[in-house]
Amino acid sequence: MTLDNIIEEIKNAKTIVILTHETPDGDAIGSCLAMKLALKQIGKNADVIIKEVPRIFDFLPQREYIKTSSDIQEYDLAISLDCADFKRMVGNEYFEKAKQTIVIDHHSSNKMYGNINFVNPVSPACCQILIGMFQYFNINIDKELGTCILTGIITDTGGFRYSGVNSDTFEFAAELLEKGVNVSNVYKRVLDTRTKANFELMRKIIDRMEFLEDGKVTFTYITGKDLEEVNAEIGDHEGLVEFSRDIEGVEVSVFIRQRDNEEDVYKVSMRSNDYVNVSDVCLMFGGGGHERAAGAIIQGNIEQVKQKIMKELKKVLK
Ligand code: 5GP
Ligand code: MN
């Protein structure tokens, strides 16, 4: 049984590192900090390595213990959370050198790159997998741990709105509320707080929004220059792709963002409404994600990237 193997490996390890994907969101960071707190209860001290944490997550318990690198080169155990692909993992050099590796994730496109893989694509958030796992391990989900878990659930379900939400999600949320987790505060901080730079970027993407394929697709972009102009910080582009999915008649929303001022490299984000599996579309470009939310990295200038994406989308639009 994998869960028993997981706890056994944790108990056997003296040094443990917890890792997640680049441009980490609330589920990635919430999962890592929740795992750190859970391991602490078992008497294990673990390092969480995340290079860039968006400011909005500064309220999370244990935030101050997140490291950007470590002196330990060879950990006994590396745990990857919410990360479908080894290539996307920040600090994957620690994962590579670790004696034992565990992958816990909810992406259907997960590449199963660990020694032990615990992947449940039906779970709406990695944090929801963790809460079930921690209950099995008899870990006490207190207010701090619960706040990290709820942050992941709220971010990845868009505040309990997406179709992946199931009855467990609400039952867990109810339990967390009973433990004293401030649900409305977490909600406000992670979903209803917009930085000024994010708002300025929003103006730009709305201005540039194109409707393609009879209005079934929206396309918009942000360049490195835009990010500089608005003094964007880590994470300030988050959520921009969500906006145009809500427009009537739109099936797929496409948002591309120039990557770290590299001339012809764009990070693509896609969201869909009813039937387009954007994870499959992104897989064509070496990326992945979920059926209704996915991403990839594509080479080319804005026009070329747009054409590449549209060529694939045309095949799957009704
Ligand atoms: P976002 O558009 O918010 O960056 O990502 C949406 C979803 O797709 C997330 O679950 C994210 O982990 C996944 N995703 C985004 N970019 C990539 C990528 O380049 N490769 C893979 N495998 N997944 C991605
Ligand atoms: Mn997630």
PDB file of C-alpha atoms in Angstrom, residues 38-281:
ATOM      1  CA  ALA A  38       2.876  17.521   9.291  1.00  0.00           C
ATOM      2  CA  LEU A  39       6.446  16.184   9.307  1.00  0.00           C
ATOM      3  CA  LYS A  40       7.228  18.341  12.329  1.00  0.00           C
ATOM      4  CA  GLN A  41       4.509  16.461  14.226  1.00  0.00           C
ATOM      5  CA  ILE A  42       6.253  13.176  13.368  1.00  0.00           C
ATOM      6  CA  GLY A  43       9.469  14.680  14.743  1.00  0.00           C
ATOM      7  CA  LYS A  44      11.042  15.372  11.341  1.00  0.00           C
ATOM      8  CA  ASN A  45      12.563  18.642  10.313  1.00  0.00           C
ATOM      9  CA  ALA A  46      12.222  19.215   6.558  1.00  0.00           C
ATOM     10  CA  ASP A  47      13.562  21.943   4.276  1.00  0.00           C
ATOM     11  CA  VAL A  48      11.108  23.627   1.929  1.00  0.00           C
ATOM     12  CA  ILE A  49      12.920  25.065  -1.077  1.00  0.00           C
ATOM     13  CA  ILE A  50      10.973  27.537  -3.239  1.00  0.00           C
ATOM     14  CA  LYS A  51      12.853  30.275  -5.031  1.00  0.00           C
ATOM     15  CA  GLU A  52      10.090  32.790  -5.685  1.00  0.00           C
ATOM     16  CA  VAL A  53       7.077  33.177  -3.417  1.00  0.00           C
ATOM     17  CA  PRO A  54       4.423  35.750  -4.449  1.00  0.00           C
ATOM     18  CA  ARG A  55       3.898  38.381  -1.751  1.00  0.00           C
ATOM     19  CA  ILE A  56       0.212  37.487  -1.286  1.00  0.00           C
ATOM     20  CA  PHE A  57       1.286  34.242   0.425  1.00  0.00           C
ATOM     21  CA  ASP A  58       3.345  35.988   3.100  1.00  0.00           C
ATOM     22  CA  PHE A  59       0.547  35.390   5.636  1.00  0.00           C
ATOM     23  CA  LEU A  60       0.992  31.608   5.530  1.00  0.00           C
ATOM     24  CA  PRO A  61       2.253  29.902   8.695  1.00  0.00           C
ATOM     25  CA  GLN A  62       5.944  28.891   8.396  1.00  0.00           C
ATOM     26  CA  ARG A  63       6.418  31.212   5.397  1.00  0.00           C
ATOM     27  CA  GLU A  64       9.606  32.526   7.038  1.00  0.00           C
ATOM     28  CA  TYR A  65      11.198  29.080   6.925  1.00  0.00           C
ATOM     29  CA  ILE A  66      11.046  28.718   3.143  1.00  0.00           C
ATOM     30  CA  LYS A  67      14.594  28.512   1.770  1.00  0.00           C
ATOM     31  CA  THR A  68      15.871  29.393  -1.680  1.00  0.00           C
ATOM     32  CA  SER A  69      18.737  26.890  -1.554  1.00  0.00           C
ATOM     33  CA  SER A  70      20.372  24.421   0.824  1.00  0.00           C
ATOM     34  CA  ASP A  71      23.823  23.329   1.983  1.00  0.00           C
ATOM     35  CA  ILE A  72      22.698  19.715   2.025  1.00  0.00           C
ATOM     36  CA  GLN A  73      23.444  18.207  -1.371  1.00  0.00           C
ATOM     37  CA  GLU A  74      22.179  14.661  -0.904  1.00  0.00           C
ATOM     38  CA  TYR A  75      18.947  14.427   1.059  1.00  0.00           C
ATOM     39  CA  ASP A  76      17.738  11.048   2.300  1.00  0.00           C
ATOM     40  CA  LEU A  77      14.289  11.858   0.949  1.00  0.00           C
ATOM     41  CA  ALA A  78      12.860  14.382  -1.528  1.00  0.00           C
ATOM     42  CA  ILE A  79       9.112  14.974  -1.672  1.00  0.00           C
ATOM     43  CA  SER A  80       7.664  16.680  -4.744  1.00  0.00           C
ATOM     44  CA  LEU A  81       4.234  18.267  -4.336  1.00  0.00           C
ATOM     45  CA  ASP A  82       1.786  19.552  -6.980  1.00  0.00           C
ATOM     46  CA  CYS A  83       4.401  19.182  -9.718  1.00  0.00           C
ATOM     47  CA  ALA A  84       3.568  17.121 -12.806  1.00  0.00           C
ATOM     48  CA  ASP A  85       6.930  17.205 -14.466  1.00  0.00           C
ATOM     49  CA  PHE A  86      10.513  16.915 -13.200  1.00  0.00           C
ATOM     50  CA  LYS A  87      11.522  19.638 -15.685  1.00  0.00           C
ATOM     51  CA  ARG A  88       9.190  22.158 -14.057  1.00  0.00           C
ATOM     52  CA  MET A  89      10.464  21.519 -10.544  1.00  0.00           C
ATOM     53  CA  VAL A  90      12.474  24.248  -8.859  1.00  0.00           C
ATOM     54  CA  GLY A  91      15.452  22.675  -7.108  1.00  0.00           C
ATOM     55  CA  ASN A  92      15.218  19.456  -9.104  1.00  0.00           C
ATOM     56  CA  GLU A  93      18.963  18.999  -8.553  1.00  0.00           C
ATOM     57  CA  TYR A  94      18.118  18.102  -4.925  1.00  0.00           C
ATOM     58  CA  PHE A  95      15.437  15.686  -6.134  1.00  0.00           C
ATOM     59  CA  GLU A  96      17.826  14.078  -8.567  1.00  0.00           C
ATOM     60  CA  LYS A  97      20.475  13.445  -5.911  1.00  0.00           C
ATOM     61  CA  ALA A  98      18.119  12.336  -3.126  1.00  0.00           C
ATOM     62  CA  LYS A  99      18.365   8.707  -2.028  1.00  0.00           C
ATOM     63  CA  GLN A 100      14.591   8.236  -2.059  1.00  0.00           C
ATOM     64  CA  THR A 101      11.894  10.249  -3.878  1.00  0.00           C
ATOM     65  CA  ILE A 102       8.132  10.620  -3.457  1.00  0.00           C
ATOM     66  CA  VAL A 103       5.792  12.435  -5.860  1.00  0.00           C
ATOM     67  CA  ILE A 104       2.368  13.536  -4.597  1.00  0.00           C
ATOM     68  CA  ASP A 105       0.217  15.306  -7.167  1.00  0.00           C
ATOM     69  CA  HIS A 106      -3.197  15.765  -8.769  1.00  0.00           C
ATOM     70  CA  HIS A 107      -2.237  16.559 -12.395  1.00  0.00           C
ATOM     71  CA  SER A 108      -3.531  14.077 -14.974  1.00  0.00           C
ATOM     72  CA  SER A 109      -0.385  14.797 -16.999  1.00  0.00           C
ATOM     73  CA  ASN A 110       1.935  13.711 -14.141  1.00  0.00           C
ATOM     74  CA  LYS A 111       4.972  11.905 -15.505  1.00  0.00           C
ATOM     75  CA  MET A 112       5.349   9.572 -12.483  1.00  0.00           C
ATOM     76  CA  TYR A 113       9.018  10.465 -12.038  1.00  0.00           C
ATOM     77  CA  GLY A 114       9.408   9.461  -8.372  1.00  0.00           C
ATOM     78  CA  ASN A 115      10.340   6.159  -6.723  1.00  0.00           C
ATOM     79  CA  ILE A 116       6.906   6.330  -5.119  1.00  0.00           C
ATOM     80  CA  ASN A 117       4.142   8.149  -6.989  1.00  0.00           C
ATOM     81  CA  PHE A 118       0.882   9.058  -5.297  1.00  0.00           C
ATOM     82  CA  VAL A 119      -1.144  10.808  -7.999  1.00  0.00           C
ATOM     83  CA  ASN A 120      -4.884  11.343  -7.884  1.00  0.00           C
ATOM     84  CA  PRO A 121      -6.044  13.306 -10.946  1.00  0.00           C
ATOM     85  CA  VAL A 122      -9.597  13.424  -9.601  1.00  0.00           C
ATOM     86  CA  SER A 123      -8.573  15.511  -6.617  1.00  0.00           C
ATOM     87  CA  PRO A 124      -9.216  19.230  -7.241  1.00  0.00           C
ATOM     88  CA  ALA A 125      -6.075  20.250  -5.312  1.00  0.00           C
ATOM     89  CA  CYS A 126      -2.867  18.638  -4.127  1.00  0.00           C
ATOM     90  CA  CYS A 127      -3.777  19.965  -0.683  1.00  0.00           C
ATOM     91  CA  GLN A 128      -6.958  17.871  -0.760  1.00  0.00           C
ATOM     92  CA  ILE A 129      -4.848  14.732  -1.315  1.00  0.00           C
ATOM     93  CA  LEU A 130      -2.680  15.758   1.629  1.00  0.00           C
ATOM     94  CA  ILE A 131      -5.562  16.205   4.048  1.00  0.00           C
ATOM     95  CA  GLY A 132      -6.728  12.614   3.399  1.00  0.00           C
ATOM     96  CA  MET A 133      -3.176  11.356   3.718  1.00  0.00           C
ATOM     97  CA  PHE A 134      -2.555  13.212   6.985  1.00  0.00           C
ATOM     98  CA  GLN A 135      -5.758  11.810   8.462  1.00  0.00           C
ATOM     99  CA  TYR A 136      -4.529   8.318   7.569  1.00  0.00           C
ATOM    100  CA  PHE A 137      -1.211   9.108   9.300  1.00  0.00           C
ATOM    101  CA  ASN A 138      -3.132  10.337  12.397  1.00  0.00           C
ATOM    102  CA  ILE A 139      -1.661  13.798  12.092  1.00  0.00           C
ATOM    103  CA  ASN A 140      -3.537  16.485  13.965  1.00  0.00           C
ATOM    104  CA  ILE A 141      -4.751  19.043  11.445  1.00  0.00           C
ATOM    105  CA  ASP A 142      -4.597  22.155  13.578  1.00  0.00           C
ATOM    106  CA  LYS A 143      -5.310  25.766  12.682  1.00  0.00           C
ATOM    107  CA  GLU A 144      -1.864  26.405  11.148  1.00  0.00           C
ATOM    108  CA  LEU A 145      -1.734  23.258   9.062  1.00  0.00           C
ATOM    109  CA  GLY A 146      -5.379  23.769   8.113  1.00  0.00           C
ATOM    110  CA  THR A 147      -4.693  27.307   6.902  1.00  0.00           C
ATOM    111  CA  CYS A 148      -2.039  25.991   4.495  1.00  0.00           C
ATOM    112  CA  ILE A 149      -4.370  23.236   3.267  1.00  0.00           C
ATOM    113  CA  LEU A 150      -7.314  25.554   2.774  1.00  0.00           C
ATOM    114  CA  THR A 151      -5.155  27.999   0.813  1.00  0.00           C
ATOM    115  CA  GLY A 152      -4.397  25.245  -1.710  1.00  0.00           C
ATOM    116  CA  ILE A 153      -8.006  24.126  -1.946  1.00  0.00           C
ATOM    117  CA  ILE A 154      -9.327  27.661  -2.394  1.00  0.00           C
ATOM    118  CA  THR A 155      -6.765  28.636  -5.052  1.00  0.00           C
ATOM    119  CA  ASP A 156      -7.068  25.494  -7.145  1.00  0.00           C
ATOM    120  CA  THR A 157     -10.864  25.385  -7.054  1.00  0.00           C
ATOM    121  CA  GLY A 158     -11.289  29.111  -7.719  1.00  0.00           C
ATOM    122  CA  GLY A 159     -13.059  29.359  -4.368  1.00  0.00           C
ATOM    123  CA  PHE A 160     -15.034  26.079  -4.575  1.00  0.00           C
ATOM    124  CA  ARG A 161     -16.310  26.915  -8.069  1.00  0.00           C
ATOM    125  CA  TYR A 162     -14.592  24.524 -10.478  1.00  0.00           C
ATOM    126  CA  SER A 163     -16.064  21.238 -11.618  1.00  0.00           C
ATOM    127  CA  GLY A 164     -13.411  19.162  -9.841  1.00  0.00           C
ATOM    128  CA  VAL A 165     -14.912  20.143  -6.467  1.00  0.00           C
ATOM    129  CA  ASN A 166     -16.543  17.141  -4.789  1.00  0.00           C
ATOM    130  CA  SER A 167     -18.347  16.448  -1.544  1.00  0.00           C
ATOM    131  CA  ASP A 168     -15.016  15.700   0.194  1.00  0.00           C
ATOM    132  CA  THR A 169     -13.877  19.231  -0.612  1.00  0.00           C
ATOM    133  CA  PHE A 170     -16.781  20.694   1.369  1.00  0.00           C
ATOM    134  CA  GLU A 171     -16.460  18.158   4.161  1.00  0.00           C
ATOM    135  CA  PHE A 172     -12.765  18.963   4.549  1.00  0.00           C
ATOM    136  CA  ALA A 173     -13.518  22.694   4.435  1.00  0.00           C
ATOM    137  CA  ALA A 174     -16.119  22.232   7.167  1.00  0.00           C
ATOM    138  CA  GLU A 175     -13.589  20.328   9.298  1.00  0.00           C
ATOM    139  CA  LEU A 176     -11.014  23.065   8.803  1.00  0.00           C
ATOM    140  CA  LEU A 177     -13.552  25.687   9.819  1.00  0.00           C
ATOM    141  CA  GLU A 178     -14.185  23.722  13.012  1.00  0.00           C
ATOM    142  CA  LYS A 179     -10.442  23.689  13.706  1.00  0.00           C
ATOM    143  CA  GLY A 180     -10.513  27.478  13.736  1.00  0.00           C
ATOM    144  CA  VAL A 181      -9.223  28.183  10.230  1.00  0.00           C
ATOM    145  CA  ASN A 182     -10.424  31.611   9.149  1.00  0.00           C
ATOM    146  CA  VAL A 183     -12.019  30.674   5.827  1.00  0.00           C
ATOM    147  CA  SER A 184     -13.168  34.144   4.845  1.00  0.00           C
ATOM    148  CA  ASN A 185      -9.756  35.641   5.618  1.00  0.00           C
ATOM    149  CA  VAL A 186      -7.921  33.031   3.516  1.00  0.00           C
ATOM    150  CA  TYR A 187     -10.431  33.578   0.718  1.00  0.00           C
ATOM    151  CA  LYS A 188      -9.983  37.338   0.846  1.00  0.00           C
ATOM    152  CA  ARG A 189      -6.185  37.115   0.842  1.00  0.00           C
ATOM    153  CA  VAL A 190      -5.717  34.604  -1.936  1.00  0.00           C
ATOM    154  CA  LEU A 191      -8.606  35.360  -4.276  1.00  0.00           C
ATOM    155  CA  ASP A 192      -9.871  38.856  -3.616  1.00  0.00           C
ATOM    156  CA  THR A 193      -6.624  40.768  -3.314  1.00  0.00           C
ATOM    157  CA  ARG A 194      -5.195  42.330  -6.458  1.00  0.00           C
ATOM    158  CA  THR A 195      -1.849  44.116  -6.539  1.00  0.00           C
ATOM    159  CA  LYS A 196      -1.665  47.480  -8.295  1.00  0.00           C
ATOM    160  CA  ALA A 197       0.671  45.986 -10.918  1.00  0.00           C
ATOM    161  CA  ASN A 198      -1.770  43.144 -11.564  1.00  0.00           C
ATOM    162  CA  PHE A 199      -4.491  45.712 -12.168  1.00  0.00           C
ATOM    163  CA  GLU A 200      -2.262  47.674 -14.581  1.00  0.00           C
ATOM    164  CA  LEU A 201      -1.497  44.437 -16.454  1.00  0.00           C
ATOM    165  CA  MET A 202      -5.222  43.738 -16.590  1.00  0.00           C
ATOM    166  CA  ARG A 203      -5.785  47.062 -18.389  1.00  0.00           C
ATOM    167  CA  LYS A 204      -3.211  46.050 -20.983  1.00  0.00           C
ATOM    168  CA  ILE A 205      -4.546  42.559 -21.622  1.00  0.00           C
ATOM    169  CA  ILE A 206      -8.101  43.828 -21.997  1.00  0.00           C
ATOM    170  CA  ASP A 207      -6.968  46.454 -24.457  1.00  0.00           C
ATOM    171  CA  ARG A 208      -5.171  43.836 -26.569  1.00  0.00           C
ATOM    172  CA  MET A 209      -7.771  41.091 -26.337  1.00  0.00           C
ATOM    173  CA  GLU A 210      -8.531  39.445 -29.684  1.00  0.00           C
ATOM    174  CA  PHE A 211     -11.569  37.267 -30.352  1.00  0.00           C
ATOM    175  CA  LEU A 212     -10.757  34.422 -32.738  1.00  0.00           C
ATOM    176  CA  GLU A 213     -12.645  31.488 -34.272  1.00  0.00           C
ATOM    177  CA  ASP A 214     -16.059  33.150 -34.085  1.00  0.00           C
ATOM    178  CA  GLY A 215     -15.425  34.329 -30.547  1.00  0.00           C
ATOM    179  CA  LYS A 216     -14.706  30.862 -29.192  1.00  0.00           C
ATOM    180  CA  VAL A 217     -11.103  31.801 -28.398  1.00  0.00           C
ATOM    181  CA  THR A 218      -9.653  34.889 -26.776  1.00  0.00           C
ATOM    182  CA  PHE A 219      -5.982  35.693 -27.156  1.00  0.00           C
ATOM    183  CA  THR A 220      -3.936  38.281 -25.309  1.00  0.00           C
ATOM    184  CA  TYR A 221      -0.345  38.827 -24.175  1.00  0.00           C
ATOM    185  CA  ILE A 222       2.109  40.576 -21.853  1.00  0.00           C
ATOM    186  CA  THR A 223       5.711  41.353 -22.773  1.00  0.00           C
ATOM    187  CA  GLY A 224       8.772  41.685 -20.561  1.00  0.00           C
ATOM    188  CA  LYS A 225       8.633  45.430 -21.216  1.00  0.00           C
ATOM    189  CA  ASP A 226       5.045  45.561 -19.870  1.00  0.00           C
ATOM    190  CA  LEU A 227       6.132  43.776 -16.702  1.00  0.00           C
ATOM    191  CA  GLU A 228       8.914  46.329 -16.222  1.00  0.00           C
ATOM    192  CA  GLU A 229       6.603  49.276 -16.897  1.00  0.00           C
ATOM    193  CA  VAL A 230       4.199  48.298 -14.140  1.00  0.00           C
ATOM    194  CA  ASN A 231       7.011  47.245 -11.759  1.00  0.00           C
ATOM    195  CA  ALA A 232       5.586  43.750 -11.674  1.00  0.00           C
ATOM    196  CA  GLU A 233       6.750  41.462  -8.897  1.00  0.00           C
ATOM    197  CA  ILE A 234       6.644  37.672  -8.706  1.00  0.00           C
ATOM    198  CA  GLY A 235       3.110  36.415  -9.287  1.00  0.00           C
ATOM    199  CA  ASP A 236       1.618  39.694 -10.522  1.00  0.00           C
ATOM    200  CA  HIS A 237       0.455  38.041 -13.754  1.00  0.00           C
ATOM    201  CA  GLU A 238      -1.530  35.374 -11.849  1.00  0.00           C
ATOM    202  CA  GLY A 239      -5.219  35.200 -12.646  1.00  0.00           C
ATOM    203  CA  LEU A 240      -5.043  37.275 -15.825  1.00  0.00           C
ATOM    204  CA  VAL A 241      -5.921  34.266 -17.970  1.00  0.00           C
ATOM    205  CA  GLU A 242      -9.083  33.596 -15.976  1.00  0.00           C
ATOM    206  CA  PHE A 243     -10.730  36.859 -16.859  1.00  0.00           C
ATOM    207  CA  SER A 244     -11.733  36.299 -20.498  1.00  0.00           C
ATOM    208  CA  ARG A 245     -12.957  32.753 -19.973  1.00  0.00           C
ATOM    209  CA  ASP A 246     -16.046  34.273 -18.403  1.00  0.00           C
ATOM    210  CA  ILE A 247     -17.124  36.058 -21.579  1.00  0.00           C
ATOM    211  CA  GLU A 248     -20.211  34.578 -23.225  1.00  0.00           C
ATOM    212  CA  GLY A 249     -19.410  32.267 -26.148  1.00  0.00           C
ATOM    213  CA  VAL A 250     -15.749  31.844 -25.199  1.00  0.00           C
ATOM    214  CA  GLU A 251     -14.544  28.236 -24.910  1.00  0.00           C
ATOM    215  CA  VAL A 252     -10.804  28.821 -24.569  1.00  0.00           C
ATOM    216  CA  SER A 253      -8.928  31.730 -23.080  1.00  0.00           C
ATOM    217  CA  VAL A 254      -5.267  32.009 -24.100  1.00  0.00           C
ATOM    218  CA  PHE A 255      -2.784  34.265 -22.337  1.00  0.00           C
ATOM    219  CA  ILE A 256       0.902  34.380 -23.179  1.00  0.00           C
ATOM    220  CA  ARG A 257       3.643  36.077 -21.207  1.00  0.00           C
ATOM    221  CA  GLN A 258       7.205  36.724 -22.314  1.00  0.00           C
ATOM    222  CA  ARG A 259       9.567  34.696 -20.182  1.00  0.00           C
ATOM    223  CA  ASP A 260      12.253  36.547 -18.258  1.00  0.00           C
ATOM    224  CA  ASN A 261      12.896  38.945 -21.123  1.00  0.00           C
ATOM    225  CA  GLU A 262      14.087  36.113 -23.351  1.00  0.00           C
ATOM    226  CA  GLU A 263      13.535  37.420 -26.855  1.00  0.00           C
ATOM    227  CA  ASP A 264      11.342  34.710 -28.390  1.00  0.00           C
ATOM    228  CA  VAL A 265      10.127  32.542 -25.534  1.00  0.00           C
ATOM    229  CA  TYR A 266       6.594  32.706 -24.165  1.00  0.00           C
ATOM    230  CA  LYS A 267       4.886  31.056 -21.230  1.00  0.00           C
ATOM    231  CA  VAL A 268       1.393  30.055 -22.311  1.00  0.00           C
ATOM    232  CA  SER A 269      -1.623  29.734 -20.027  1.00  0.00           C
ATOM    233  CA  MET A 270      -4.913  28.293 -21.225  1.00  0.00           C
ATOM    234  CA  ARG A 271      -8.324  27.921 -19.632  1.00  0.00           C
ATOM    235  CA  SER A 272     -11.418  26.294 -21.093  1.00  0.00           C
ATOM    236  CA  ASN A 273     -15.093  26.112 -20.209  1.00  0.00           C
ATOM    237  CA  ASP A 274     -16.921  23.041 -21.443  1.00  0.00           C
ATOM    238  CA  TYR A 275     -15.196  20.625 -23.756  1.00  0.00           C
ATOM    239  CA  VAL A 276     -11.686  21.549 -24.912  1.00  0.00           C
ATOM    240  CA  ASN A 277      -9.041  19.559 -23.031  1.00  0.00           C
ATOM    241  CA  VAL A 278      -6.363  22.254 -22.769  1.00  0.00           C
ATOM    242  CA  SER A 279      -3.985  19.846 -21.030  1.00  0.00           C
ATOM    243  CA  ASP A 280      -3.933  17.751 -24.232  1.00  0.00           C
ATOM    244  CA  VAL A 281      -3.383  20.891 -26.314  1.00  0.00           C
TER     245      VAL A 281
END
